[in-house]
Amino acid sequence: MSLPTPPVPALSGSQRRSHLLLMLFAPLPSLSLVSLSRYNGEDLPTTRRDLVHIESEMRRIYHLSLVVGHDGNYRIEGNVLNKRLCLIEGMRRTLRLCPDKVNRYFLPLQQHQWLHLPADYQITDEQFEAAITGYTSLLERPPSASDVAFLHLYLRYVLMQCHAREQPEFNQHQLQWLQQKAEYRQVLDIFRLWPLPENELIGFTLLARLLKTPNQTGVRSDDDRQLLQEVKNIIRRFEQVAQTTFHQPEMLAGQLFSHLSAALERCHFRVGIDNSLQLEVEEKYPRLLRTTRAAVMPLEAAYRIRFPREELGLIAVIFGAWLMQDNDLQ
């Protein structure tokens, strides 16, 4: 007598959508609504609603479109750099939320395609491990199992993209921004024997910046020291304009440093964010927003950017939380 097989638990909404997004990047000749539904084990209406949600997020954050062809197959449209940025976040999120799905579907498809690459792009396991070991050292934190799994998948994806001549393009400002980073010189050394063009090396420099967890206590590079000084200047300007004093400026500086390190990368590469508090901040705290804008303007000039309203709103929320803590919010 055999024991009954326990049912496979249904995926949550975030798990379903994360896995669907990753499968849209899978090496498949076609992706119909039926096949996408099968990968998630869901009905067609649920999958259709999930795809609408994904399309909205991709358009808002990464400036991409999800279109359906006359043959009923889905494809992502947009430039290669935006697709890479979307894939990086989507792949990392799927590995966190439902790694079993990645191992069951995306990984075997990638491994199958990998076997058909020309010899020039066939990197050995030893070369992979050496590159991943060197690359994770750039993160300035112990790599997680998810970090290593992501890099294995992403490195193979990039090599297959190189073979297909699908490479990201960067404007002059973006090139200057990344080539002067300390990570760029390290990336050149890590991948010196790999068949990667310059634009892919620039892309791996950007990836290193995206994967790092900024922390003011671990500031090492000149870039980070400059940003930390700018953060302290922002706090002083905010205090002057608001005519107040923060009682724990070092702790506030740490929070702003971590946030602005990531915000600068988003601004240089036009990555959007979701800010559910934006409308509430604009309606209820216009003075807080004006003060925040005045405080960050010199930083915007120094880095040749301008924070969009959603980014400015998040910075204002950080200041507002500290003002409330000090009982100074008007």
PDB file of N, CA and C in Angstrom, residues 126-166:
ATOM      1  N   GLU A 126      36.430  25.174 -13.740  1.00  0.00           N
ATOM      2  CA  GLU A 126      37.487  25.815 -12.944  1.00  0.00           C
ATOM      3  C   GLU A 126      37.511  27.318 -13.193  1.00  0.00           C
ATOM      4  N   GLN A 127      37.339  27.720 -14.445  1.00  0.00           N
ATOM      5  CA  GLN A 127      37.307  29.154 -14.764  1.00  0.00           C
ATOM      6  C   GLN A 127      36.088  29.826 -14.148  1.00  0.00           C
ATOM      7  N   PHE A 128      34.966  29.116 -14.154  1.00  0.00           N
ATOM      8  CA  PHE A 128      33.756  29.653 -13.527  1.00  0.00           C
ATOM      9  C   PHE A 128      33.971  29.880 -12.031  1.00  0.00           C
ATOM     10  N   GLU A 129      34.497  28.875 -11.363  1.00  0.00           N
ATOM     11  CA  GLU A 129      34.672  28.984  -9.919  1.00  0.00           C
ATOM     12  C   GLU A 129      35.668  30.090  -9.566  1.00  0.00           C
ATOM     13  N   ALA A 130      36.740  30.201 -10.349  1.00  0.00           N
ATOM     14  CA  ALA A 130      37.729  31.254 -10.090  1.00  0.00           C
ATOM     15  C   ALA A 130      37.111  32.633 -10.286  1.00  0.00           C
ATOM     16  N   ALA A 131      36.314  32.788 -11.353  1.00  0.00           N
ATOM     17  CA  ALA A 131      35.678  34.088 -11.614  1.00  0.00           C
ATOM     18  C   ALA A 131      34.675  34.444 -10.521  1.00  0.00           C
ATOM     19  N   ILE A 132      33.895  33.465 -10.089  1.00  0.00           N
ATOM     20  CA  ILE A 132      32.890  33.734  -9.056  1.00  0.00           C
ATOM     21  C   ILE A 132      33.560  34.064  -7.729  1.00  0.00           C
ATOM     22  N   THR A 133      34.639  33.352  -7.408  1.00  0.00           N
ATOM     23  CA  THR A 133      35.364  33.655  -6.173  1.00  0.00           C
ATOM     24  C   THR A 133      35.920  35.071  -6.212  1.00  0.00           C
ATOM     25  N   GLY A 134      36.523  35.449  -7.340  1.00  0.00           N
ATOM     26  CA  GLY A 134      37.061  36.801  -7.465  1.00  0.00           C
ATOM     27  C   GLY A 134      35.969  37.849  -7.459  1.00  0.00           C
ATOM     28  N   TYR A 135      34.863  37.535  -8.120  1.00  0.00           N
ATOM     29  CA  TYR A 135      33.800  38.525  -8.238  1.00  0.00           C
ATOM     30  C   TYR A 135      33.094  38.756  -6.909  1.00  0.00           C
ATOM     31  N   THR A 136      32.839  37.700  -6.159  1.00  0.00           N
ATOM     32  CA  THR A 136      32.153  37.877  -4.877  1.00  0.00           C
ATOM     33  C   THR A 136      33.004  38.654  -3.880  1.00  0.00           C
ATOM     34  N   SER A 137      34.318  38.686  -4.092  1.00  0.00           N
ATOM     35  CA  SER A 137      35.170  39.489  -3.208  1.00  0.00           C
ATOM     36  C   SER A 137      34.886  40.977  -3.368  1.00  0.00           C
ATOM     37  N   LEU A 138      34.297  41.374  -4.498  1.00  0.00           N
ATOM     38  CA  LEU A 138      33.963  42.784  -4.726  1.00  0.00           C
ATOM     39  C   LEU A 138      32.777  43.233  -3.884  1.00  0.00           C
ATOM     40  N   LEU A 139      32.003  42.283  -3.384  1.00  0.00           N
ATOM     41  CA  LEU A 139      30.778  42.627  -2.666  1.00  0.00           C
ATOM     42  C   LEU A 139      31.050  43.134  -1.255  1.00  0.00           C
ATOM     43  N   GLU A 140      32.240  42.899  -0.739  1.00  0.00           N
ATOM     44  CA  GLU A 140      32.638  43.353   0.602  1.00  0.00           C
ATOM     45  C   GLU A 140      31.703  42.810   1.678  1.00  0.00           C
ATOM     46  N   ARG A 141      31.216  41.598   1.446  1.00  0.00           N
ATOM     47  CA  ARG A 141      30.408  40.880   2.431  1.00  0.00           C
ATOM     48  C   ARG A 141      30.490  39.405   2.078  1.00  0.00           C
ATOM     49  N   PRO A 142      30.232  38.521   3.029  1.00  0.00           N
ATOM     50  CA  PRO A 142      30.245  37.090   2.715  1.00  0.00           C
ATOM     51  C   PRO A 142      29.165  36.767   1.684  1.00  0.00           C
ATOM     52  N   PRO A 143      29.505  36.100   0.585  1.00  0.00           N
ATOM     53  CA  PRO A 143      28.478  35.774  -0.416  1.00  0.00           C
ATOM     54  C   PRO A 143      27.512  34.714   0.104  1.00  0.00           C
ATOM     55  N   SER A 144      26.261  34.870  -0.236  1.00  0.00           N
ATOM     56  CA  SER A 144      25.255  33.877   0.132  1.00  0.00           C
ATOM     57  C   SER A 144      25.186  32.800  -0.939  1.00  0.00           C
ATOM     58  N   ALA A 145      24.512  31.704  -0.619  1.00  0.00           N
ATOM     59  CA  ALA A 145      24.304  30.647  -1.609  1.00  0.00           C
ATOM     60  C   ALA A 145      23.514  31.185  -2.795  1.00  0.00           C
ATOM     61  N   SER A 146      22.598  32.121  -2.518  1.00  0.00           N
ATOM     62  CA  SER A 146      21.815  32.737  -3.592  1.00  0.00           C
ATOM     63  C   SER A 146      22.698  33.585  -4.500  1.00  0.00           C
ATOM     64  N   ASP A 147      23.686  34.293  -3.929  1.00  0.00           N
ATOM     65  CA  ASP A 147      24.635  35.073  -4.740  1.00  0.00           C
ATOM     66  C   ASP A 147      25.364  34.173  -5.721  1.00  0.00           C
ATOM     67  N   VAL A 148      25.867  33.041  -5.219  1.00  0.00           N
ATOM     68  CA  VAL A 148      26.651  32.125  -6.054  1.00  0.00           C
ATOM     69  C   VAL A 148      25.773  31.508  -7.142  1.00  0.00           C
ATOM     70  N   ALA A 149      24.559  31.091  -6.773  1.00  0.00           N
ATOM     71  CA  ALA A 149      23.641  30.520  -7.763  1.00  0.00           C
ATOM     72  C   ALA A 149      23.307  31.547  -8.841  1.00  0.00           C
ATOM     73  N   PHE A 150      23.071  32.786  -8.425  1.00  0.00           N
ATOM     74  CA  PHE A 150      22.781  33.848  -9.389  1.00  0.00           C
ATOM     75  C   PHE A 150      23.936  34.046 -10.360  1.00  0.00           C
ATOM     76  N   LEU A 151      25.158  34.116  -9.850  1.00  0.00           N
ATOM     77  CA  LEU A 151      26.302  34.374 -10.715  1.00  0.00           C
ATOM     78  C   LEU A 151      26.516  33.237 -11.705  1.00  0.00           C
ATOM     79  N   HIS A 152      26.310  32.001 -11.290  1.00  0.00           N
ATOM     80  CA  HIS A 152      26.418  30.877 -12.229  1.00  0.00           C
ATOM     81  C   HIS A 152      25.431  31.055 -13.388  1.00  0.00           C
ATOM     82  N   LEU A 153      24.185  31.385 -13.063  1.00  0.00           N
ATOM     83  CA  LEU A 153      23.169  31.568 -14.100  1.00  0.00           C
ATOM     84  C   LEU A 153      23.473  32.782 -14.969  1.00  0.00           C
ATOM     85  N   TYR A 154      23.838  33.888 -14.318  1.00  0.00           N
ATOM     86  CA  TYR A 154      24.001  35.135 -15.060  1.00  0.00           C
ATOM     87  C   TYR A 154      25.249  35.105 -15.950  1.00  0.00           C
ATOM     88  N   LEU A 155      26.335  34.521 -15.485  1.00  0.00           N
ATOM     89  CA  LEU A 155      27.544  34.429 -16.303  1.00  0.00           C
ATOM     90  C   LEU A 155      27.274  33.639 -17.584  1.00  0.00           C
ATOM     91  N   ARG A 156      26.564  32.535 -17.460  1.00  0.00           N
ATOM     92  CA  ARG A 156      26.235  31.755 -18.657  1.00  0.00           C
ATOM     93  C   ARG A 156      25.310  32.546 -19.583  1.00  0.00           C
ATOM     94  N   TYR A 157      24.363  33.257 -18.990  1.00  0.00           N
ATOM     95  CA  TYR A 157      23.450  34.064 -19.805  1.00  0.00           C
ATOM     96  C   TYR A 157      24.232  35.101 -20.611  1.00  0.00           C
ATOM     97  N   VAL A 158      25.173  35.776 -19.971  1.00  0.00           N
ATOM     98  CA  VAL A 158      25.953  36.809 -20.659  1.00  0.00           C
ATOM     99  C   VAL A 158      26.781  36.203 -21.787  1.00  0.00           C
ATOM    100  N   LEU A 159      27.408  35.069 -21.565  1.00  0.00           N
ATOM    101  CA  LEU A 159      28.201  34.434 -22.616  1.00  0.00           C
ATOM    102  C   LEU A 159      27.320  34.050 -23.805  1.00  0.00           C
ATOM    103  N   MET A 160      26.133  33.564 -23.539  1.00  0.00           N
ATOM    104  CA  MET A 160      25.236  33.222 -24.640  1.00  0.00           C
ATOM    105  C   MET A 160      24.759  34.477 -25.366  1.00  0.00           C
ATOM    106  N   GLN A 161      24.592  35.564 -24.635  1.00  0.00           N
ATOM    107  CA  GLN A 161      24.242  36.836 -25.266  1.00  0.00           C
ATOM    108  C   GLN A 161      25.391  37.360 -26.129  1.00  0.00           C
ATOM    109  N   CYS A 162      26.617  37.170 -25.655  1.00  0.00           N
ATOM    110  CA  CYS A 162      27.786  37.577 -26.456  1.00  0.00           C
ATOM    111  C   CYS A 162      27.812  36.819 -27.773  1.00  0.00           C
ATOM    112  N   HIS A 163      27.560  35.522 -27.716  1.00  0.00           N
ATOM    113  CA  HIS A 163      27.523  34.711 -28.941  1.00  0.00           C
ATOM    114  C   HIS A 163      26.438  35.208 -29.883  1.00  0.00           C
ATOM    115  N   ALA A 164      25.300  35.648 -29.334  1.00  0.00           N
ATOM    116  CA  ALA A 164      24.202  36.156 -30.154  1.00  0.00           C
ATOM    117  C   ALA A 164      24.394  37.622 -30.540  1.00  0.00           C
ATOM    118  N   ARG A 165      25.513  38.225 -30.101  1.00  0.00           N
ATOM    119  CA  ARG A 165      25.822  39.643 -30.367  1.00  0.00           C
ATOM    120  C   ARG A 165      24.755  40.581 -29.809  1.00  0.00           C
ATOM    121  N   GLU A 166      24.255  40.233 -28.642  1.00  0.00           N
ATOM    122  CA  GLU A 166      23.303  41.079 -27.920  1.00  0.00           C
ATOM    123  C   GLU A 166      24.026  41.666 -26.723  1.00  0.00           C
TER     124      GLU A 166
END
